[in-house]
Amino acid sequence: MSFQSYPTQKRVIEFLQTAIRQDRVAHGYLFYGPKGTYKREMALEFAKAINCEQSQLDPCDECLTCKQIQSGNHPDVLVIEPDGNVIKMEQIKQLQHRFRYQSAEGMTRVVILDSADQMRMETANTLLKFLEEPISPMLAILITEQEKSIVQTVRSRCQMVRFVEPSWLEQAKMWQAHGIDPPMNYVLAQCSQEFEQFEMDSEELERIFRHVIDWSQLLVSKQSIAIIAIQEPWFQELIQKKQVTLILDFLMIWLRYVSRLAIGMADENMADFIQQGSTQAKRTTQSVCAKMMEQVMITRKLVARPELSNQSLIEQFVIRLQKDAPSDWTKLGYN
């Protein structure tokens, strides 16, 4: 990989490369923006670029340093993410212990804090003090989707770098570059899935998507066997792998597609599914699709809570649809 592997973030790339070219790399950066905008990937590319043995604006990916950073094995580049729900003080102490000696000559140490908003005030202040008194040249990259949740004392010492959400077509090209062929690259572009967490190929993805299409037809028609479908092997396999979010993402995409077809708005990128979509569009309305999508959104958020059973949440989701129950956002703690 290299900066050029992320063409949807051209402005970010230009900004970071200008800092390298002018030898004006700051001590701290705050990468912020929506989920799925490659903030973590770009942080690693930046770490490679400033330490690449070829001294290029774009990492070479061939030298030992680039390879070690990419594989997560470089001793002077550390990624910290929440342990449970927060970044703990102990993790910062481990960082201090790991970086207590001088780094190799010419090496800029990099610490990447993913989900940096999940850091309490005391932990943030300890991190700040450590970063302001480095033994060797050091760079901190904080990553967040909620930049205003970062402690002000930390935020004020970072250069803000905003990541914009790319279009579906731009994301589809990225997925294709990662080995996912049409039309599933376009479907995935509309999902919340990320490259580093994904191991399925195009054929497997399309198989699952078509299963979801069949399930959707049962849900729309409120057939009682819709809840039995949850016990099918493909569904149970994804539940066991904790990939229920993929099912819900696929269902949301499909319902949105059907809703648009119902008013005569086709999508050429989904042409492989036009027959099933048109059939379902004739049997439903935009209003019905909208209500179902709202239930999907609520369930999608509930599934993210580790204390809740995915199996039970999906069963409750089907029951609510069959009973035409109103959407209950209070389940998420909203008023």
Short mmCIF file of C-alpha atoms in Angstrom, two decimals:
data_model
loop_
_atom_site.label_atom_id
_atom_site.label_comp_id
_atom_site.label_asym_id
_atom_site.label_seq_id
_atom_site.Cartn_x
_atom_site.Cartn_y
_atom_site.Cartn_z
CA MET A 1 0.00 0.00 0.00
CA SER A 2 0.96 3.67 -0.33
CA PHE A 3 -0.68 7.08 -0.19
CA GLN A 4 -1.79 6.56 -3.78
CA SER A 5 -3.88 3.59 -2.66
CA TYR A 6 -6.31 6.08 -1.10
CA PRO A 7 -7.26 8.45 -3.94
CA THR A 8 -10.45 9.53 -2.16
CA GLN A 9 -8.34 11.50 0.35
CA LYS A 10 -6.25 13.57 -2.07
CA ARG A 11 -6.36 16.74 0.04
CA VAL A 12 -5.14 14.87 3.11
CA ILE A 13 -2.33 13.29 1.10
CA GLU A 14 -1.24 16.65 -0.30
CA PHE A 15 -1.27 18.20 3.17
CA LEU A 16 0.85 15.43 4.72
CA GLN A 17 3.28 15.26 1.82
CA THR A 18 3.77 19.03 1.93
CA ALA A 19 4.70 18.75 5.60
CA ILE A 20 7.26 16.04 4.76
CA ARG A 21 8.69 17.93 1.78
CA GLN A 22 9.08 21.15 3.77
CA ASP A 23 10.40 19.30 6.84
CA ARG A 24 7.56 20.72 8.91
CA VAL A 25 5.97 17.57 10.32
CA ALA A 26 4.15 18.51 13.53
CA HIS A 27 4.46 16.64 16.82
CA GLY A 28 0.76 15.84 16.90
CA TYR A 29 -2.08 15.32 14.43
CA LEU A 30 -5.76 14.70 14.96
CA PHE A 31 -7.24 12.64 12.11
CA TYR A 32 -11.02 13.05 12.27
CA GLY A 33 -13.97 12.24 10.06
CA PRO A 34 -16.66 9.62 9.44
CA LYS A 35 -16.12 5.90 9.80
CA GLY A 36 -14.71 4.23 6.73
CA THR A 37 -12.55 7.14 5.56
CA TYR A 38 -9.24 5.26 6.00
CA LYS A 39 -7.90 7.34 8.89
CA ARG A 40 -6.00 4.47 10.48
CA GLU A 41 -4.62 3.28 7.15
CA MET A 42 -3.44 6.78 6.32
CA ALA A 43 -1.81 7.13 9.74
CA LEU A 44 0.28 4.04 9.00
CA GLU A 45 1.18 5.38 5.54
CA PHE A 46 2.30 8.65 7.15
CA ALA A 47 4.42 6.73 9.67
CA LYS A 48 6.04 4.86 6.78
CA ALA A 49 6.55 7.97 4.66
CA ILE A 50 8.43 9.94 7.32
CA ASN A 51 10.65 6.96 8.11
CA CYS A 52 11.04 5.34 4.67
CA GLU A 53 14.65 4.43 3.97
CA GLN A 54 14.22 5.75 0.41
CA SER A 55 13.30 9.21 1.78
CA GLN A 56 10.34 9.56 -0.59
CA LEU A 57 7.10 11.49 -0.18
CA ASP A 58 5.27 8.22 -0.80
CA PRO A 59 6.44 5.16 1.16
CA CYS A 60 8.32 2.68 -1.01
CA ASP A 61 6.81 -0.40 0.69
CA GLU A 62 10.01 -2.24 -0.18
CA CYS A 63 12.50 -1.22 2.52
CA LEU A 64 12.68 -3.04 5.84
CA THR A 65 11.21 -0.10 7.75
CA CYS A 66 8.13 0.13 5.53
CA LYS A 67 7.56 -3.61 5.71
CA GLN A 68 7.90 -3.69 9.50
CA ILE A 69 5.51 -0.79 9.99
CA GLN A 70 2.95 -2.29 7.61
CA SER A 71 3.07 -5.64 9.42
CA GLY A 72 2.85 -4.01 12.85
CA ASN A 73 6.29 -5.25 13.89
CA HIS A 74 8.35 -2.06 14.00
CA PRO A 75 9.60 -1.36 17.55
CA ASP A 76 9.22 2.42 17.17
CA VAL A 77 5.70 2.52 15.75
CA LEU A 78 2.89 1.63 18.14
CA VAL A 79 -0.88 1.50 17.62
CA ILE A 80 -3.02 1.89 20.75
CA GLU A 81 -6.76 1.22 20.75
CA PRO A 82 -9.31 0.99 23.57
CA ASP A 83 -8.97 -1.92 25.94
CA GLY A 84 -12.66 -2.63 26.36
CA ASN A 85 -14.44 0.71 26.24
CA VAL A 86 -11.56 3.05 27.07
CA ILE A 87 -7.87 3.67 26.52
CA LYS A 88 -6.52 2.90 29.96
CA MET A 89 -3.77 4.53 31.96
CA GLU A 90 -1.89 1.24 31.95
CA GLN A 91 -1.66 1.37 28.15
CA ILE A 92 -0.01 4.80 28.32
CA LYS A 93 2.41 3.52 30.96
CA GLN A 94 3.30 0.64 28.67
CA LEU A 95 3.93 3.19 25.91
CA GLN A 96 6.26 5.11 28.22
CA HIS A 97 8.11 1.92 29.14
CA ARG A 98 8.47 0.85 25.52
CA PHE A 99 9.84 4.23 24.42
CA ARG A 100 12.08 4.84 27.44
CA TYR A 101 15.30 4.57 25.41
CA GLN A 102 16.63 6.44 22.40
CA SER A 103 15.31 5.32 19.03
CA ALA A 104 17.53 4.37 16.11
CA GLU A 105 19.30 7.28 14.44
CA GLY A 106 17.10 9.09 11.94
CA MET A 107 13.94 7.35 13.18
CA THR A 108 10.85 9.31 14.22
CA ARG A 109 8.79 7.33 16.67
CA VAL A 110 5.07 7.23 15.95
CA VAL A 111 2.23 6.43 18.31
CA ILE A 112 -1.21 6.04 16.73
CA LEU A 113 -4.16 6.27 19.10
CA ASP A 114 -7.27 4.81 17.49
CA SER A 115 -10.62 5.92 18.97
CA ALA A 116 -8.70 8.58 20.89
CA ASP A 117 -11.96 10.08 22.18
CA GLN A 118 -12.21 7.02 24.46
CA MET A 119 -9.64 8.47 26.83
CA ARG A 120 -10.35 9.90 30.27
CA MET A 121 -8.94 13.26 31.36
CA GLU A 122 -6.25 11.79 33.63
CA THR A 123 -5.04 9.42 30.92
CA ALA A 124 -5.04 12.20 28.32
CA ASN A 125 -2.97 14.48 30.56
CA THR A 126 -0.43 11.71 31.20
CA LEU A 127 -0.15 11.11 27.47
CA LEU A 128 0.25 14.83 26.82
CA LYS A 129 3.07 15.19 29.32
CA PHE A 130 4.88 12.22 27.81
CA LEU A 131 4.54 13.56 24.28
CA GLU A 132 5.84 16.98 25.28
CA GLU A 133 9.01 15.52 26.81
CA PRO A 134 10.15 12.90 24.26
CA ILE A 135 13.51 11.17 24.54
CA SER A 136 13.67 10.85 20.76
CA PRO A 137 11.80 12.59 17.92
CA MET A 138 8.17 11.52 18.24
CA LEU A 139 4.90 11.96 16.40
CA ALA A 140 1.43 11.27 17.81
CA ILE A 141 -1.55 10.65 15.53
CA LEU A 142 -4.94 10.62 17.22
CA ILE A 143 -7.85 9.07 15.32
CA THR A 144 -11.50 9.78 16.05
CA GLU A 145 -14.95 10.14 14.57
CA GLN A 146 -15.86 12.59 17.35
CA GLU A 147 -13.19 15.30 17.35
CA LYS A 148 -15.06 17.46 19.89
CA SER A 149 -14.87 14.60 22.40
CA ILE A 150 -11.07 14.87 22.50
CA VAL A 151 -9.83 16.65 25.63
CA GLN A 152 -9.26 20.30 24.74
CA THR A 153 -5.70 20.38 26.13
CA VAL A 154 -4.79 17.56 23.75
CA ARG A 155 -6.78 18.84 20.78
CA SER A 156 -5.18 22.28 20.98
CA ARG A 157 -1.72 20.74 20.56
CA CYS A 158 -2.61 18.80 17.40
CA GLN A 159 -2.95 19.82 13.80
CA MET A 160 -6.48 18.99 12.71
CA VAL A 161 -6.75 16.82 9.58
CA ARG A 162 -10.28 16.30 8.30
CA PHE A 163 -11.14 13.17 6.33
CA VAL A 164 -14.11 13.43 4.00
CA GLU A 165 -16.47 10.59 3.21
CA PRO A 166 -15.94 9.42 -0.38
CA SER A 167 -18.80 8.74 -2.76
CA TRP A 168 -20.09 5.20 -3.23
CA LEU A 169 -18.45 4.99 -6.63
CA GLU A 170 -15.09 6.10 -5.21
CA GLN A 171 -15.37 3.52 -2.44
CA ALA A 172 -16.39 0.87 -4.96
CA LYS A 173 -13.12 1.45 -6.82
CA MET A 174 -11.24 1.04 -3.54
CA TRP A 175 -12.97 -2.28 -2.83
CA GLN A 176 -12.22 -3.46 -6.36
CA ALA A 177 -8.56 -2.61 -5.80
CA HIS A 178 -8.77 -4.88 -2.74
CA GLY A 179 -10.03 -7.79 -4.81
CA ILE A 180 -13.82 -7.41 -4.61
CA ASP A 181 -15.38 -7.51 -8.09
CA PRO A 182 -18.58 -5.85 -9.34
CA PRO A 183 -21.33 -5.74 -8.32
CA MET A 184 -20.31 -6.58 -4.75
CA ASN A 185 -17.67 -3.86 -4.64
CA TYR A 186 -20.50 -1.34 -5.12
CA VAL A 187 -22.65 -3.04 -2.46
CA LEU A 188 -19.77 -3.02 0.03
CA ALA A 189 -19.11 0.64 -0.72
CA GLN A 190 -22.44 1.37 0.94
CA CYS A 191 -21.60 -0.68 4.05
CA SER A 192 -19.78 0.13 7.26
CA GLN A 193 -17.24 -2.66 6.67
CA GLU A 194 -13.51 -1.83 6.54
CA PHE A 195 -10.69 -3.40 4.51
CA GLU A 196 -8.58 -4.54 7.45
CA GLN A 197 -11.46 -6.45 9.02
CA PHE A 198 -12.60 -8.18 5.86
CA GLU A 199 -11.68 -11.65 4.63
CA MET A 200 -14.50 -12.69 2.27
CA ASP A 201 -14.22 -12.89 -1.51
CA SER A 202 -16.69 -11.65 -4.15
CA GLU A 203 -18.38 -15.04 -4.59
CA GLU A 204 -19.03 -15.52 -0.88
CA LEU A 205 -20.30 -11.97 -0.52
CA GLU A 206 -22.75 -12.33 -3.39
CA ARG A 207 -24.02 -15.60 -1.94
CA ILE A 208 -24.77 -13.86 1.38
CA PHE A 209 -26.32 -10.85 -0.33
CA ARG A 210 -28.69 -13.07 -2.30
CA HIS A 211 -29.64 -14.85 0.93
CA VAL A 212 -30.46 -11.45 2.42
CA ILE A 213 -32.58 -10.60 -0.64
CA ASP A 214 -34.60 -13.79 -0.14
CA TRP A 215 -34.96 -13.02 3.58
CA SER A 216 -36.10 -9.50 2.78
CA GLN A 217 -38.90 -10.86 0.63
CA LEU A 218 -40.13 -12.88 3.60
CA LEU A 219 -39.90 -9.83 5.87
CA VAL A 220 -41.78 -7.53 3.49
CA SER A 221 -44.61 -10.02 3.10
CA LYS A 222 -44.58 -10.69 6.87
CA GLN A 223 -44.34 -14.42 6.42
CA SER A 224 -43.98 -16.39 9.65
CA ILE A 225 -41.04 -18.37 8.26
CA ALA A 226 -38.95 -15.15 8.26
CA ILE A 227 -37.94 -15.88 11.85
CA ILE A 228 -37.16 -19.53 11.01
CA ALA A 229 -34.72 -18.33 8.35
CA ILE A 230 -32.47 -17.08 11.18
CA GLN A 231 -31.69 -20.74 11.94
CA GLU A 232 -30.39 -21.42 8.44
CA PRO A 233 -26.66 -22.35 8.29
CA TRP A 234 -25.55 -19.18 6.45
CA PHE A 235 -27.28 -16.96 9.01
CA GLN A 236 -26.00 -18.90 12.02
CA GLU A 237 -22.47 -18.89 10.63
CA LEU A 238 -22.45 -15.10 10.51
CA ILE A 239 -23.97 -14.87 13.98
CA GLN A 240 -21.23 -17.12 15.35
CA LYS A 241 -18.58 -14.99 13.62
CA LYS A 242 -20.18 -11.84 15.07
CA GLN A 243 -20.84 -10.51 11.58
CA VAL A 244 -24.52 -9.75 12.00
CA THR A 245 -23.75 -6.14 11.09
CA LEU A 246 -22.99 -7.33 7.55
CA ILE A 247 -26.48 -8.87 7.28
CA LEU A 248 -28.10 -5.68 8.53
CA ASP A 249 -25.98 -3.51 6.25
CA PHE A 250 -26.94 -5.67 3.28
CA LEU A 251 -30.61 -5.51 4.27
CA MET A 252 -30.47 -1.71 4.53
CA ILE A 253 -28.86 -1.44 1.10
CA TRP A 254 -31.44 -3.76 -0.42
CA LEU A 255 -34.41 -1.95 1.11
CA ARG A 256 -33.03 1.37 -0.10
CA TYR A 257 -32.66 -0.09 -3.59
CA VAL A 258 -36.20 -1.51 -3.58
CA SER A 259 -37.57 1.79 -2.29
CA ARG A 260 -36.00 3.66 -5.19
CA LEU A 261 -37.22 1.09 -7.71
CA ALA A 262 -40.75 1.57 -6.37
CA ILE A 263 -40.69 5.13 -7.73
CA GLY A 264 -38.92 4.25 -10.95
CA MET A 265 -35.37 5.10 -9.94
CA ALA A 266 -33.05 2.32 -11.12
CA ASP A 267 -29.35 1.99 -10.32
CA GLU A 268 -27.22 0.61 -13.14
CA ASN A 269 -24.59 -0.54 -10.65
CA MET A 270 -27.18 -2.93 -9.18
CA ALA A 271 -28.33 -4.30 -12.55
CA ASP A 272 -27.48 -7.89 -11.50
CA PHE A 273 -30.33 -7.73 -8.97
CA ILE A 274 -32.93 -5.87 -11.03
CA GLN A 275 -35.29 -8.84 -11.41
CA GLN A 276 -35.60 -9.54 -7.67
CA GLY A 277 -35.71 -5.82 -6.91
CA SER A 278 -38.49 -5.08 -9.38
CA THR A 279 -40.57 -8.02 -8.13
CA GLN A 280 -40.27 -6.87 -4.53
CA ALA A 281 -40.87 -3.21 -5.42
CA LYS A 282 -44.28 -4.15 -6.87
CA ARG A 283 -45.26 -5.74 -3.56
CA THR A 284 -44.32 -2.92 -1.24
CA THR A 285 -44.21 0.88 -0.90
CA GLN A 286 -41.66 3.51 0.04
CA SER A 287 -43.44 3.96 3.35
CA VAL A 288 -43.10 0.27 4.23
CA CYS A 289 -39.43 0.27 3.23
CA ALA A 290 -38.80 3.40 5.30
CA LYS A 291 -40.32 1.81 8.42
CA MET A 292 -38.26 -1.33 7.92
CA MET A 293 -35.07 0.67 7.41
CA GLU A 294 -35.68 2.51 10.66
CA GLN A 295 -36.01 -0.80 12.50
CA VAL A 296 -32.78 -1.95 10.82
CA MET A 297 -30.97 1.18 12.07
CA ILE A 298 -32.10 0.62 15.65
CA THR A 299 -31.10 -3.06 15.57
CA ARG A 300 -27.77 -2.15 13.92
CA LYS A 301 -26.91 0.10 16.84
CA LEU A 302 -28.05 -2.43 19.44
CA VAL A 303 -25.94 -5.19 17.84
CA ALA A 304 -22.84 -3.06 18.53
CA ARG A 305 -23.41 -3.51 22.27
CA PRO A 306 -21.37 -6.54 23.39
CA GLU A 307 -23.64 -7.31 26.34
CA LEU A 308 -26.61 -8.02 24.07
CA SER A 309 -27.25 -11.29 22.24
CA ASN A 310 -27.15 -10.91 18.46
CA GLN A 311 -29.47 -13.90 18.06
CA SER A 312 -32.09 -12.37 20.35
CA LEU A 313 -31.81 -8.95 18.74
CA ILE A 314 -32.42 -10.35 15.26
CA GLU A 315 -35.38 -12.40 16.51
CA GLN A 316 -36.87 -9.32 18.17
CA PHE A 317 -36.28 -7.35 14.97
CA VAL A 318 -38.34 -9.86 12.94
CA ILE A 319 -41.11 -9.94 15.54
CA ARG A 320 -41.37 -6.13 15.54
CA LEU A 321 -41.69 -6.12 11.75
CA GLN A 322 -44.33 -8.85 11.75
CA LYS A 323 -46.37 -6.98 14.37
CA ASP A 324 -45.80 -3.67 12.58
CA ALA A 325 -44.54 -2.26 15.88
CA PRO A 326 -43.51 1.41 15.96
CA SER A 327 -39.79 2.19 16.01
CA ASP A 328 -38.56 2.49 19.60
CA TRP A 329 -35.46 4.69 19.76
CA THR A 330 -35.64 4.64 23.58
CA LYS A 331 -33.94 1.25 23.41
CA LEU A 332 -30.77 3.20 22.56
CA GLY A 333 -31.21 5.56 25.48
CA TYR A 334 -32.67 8.34 23.32
CA ASN A 335 -35.68 10.36 24.44
#
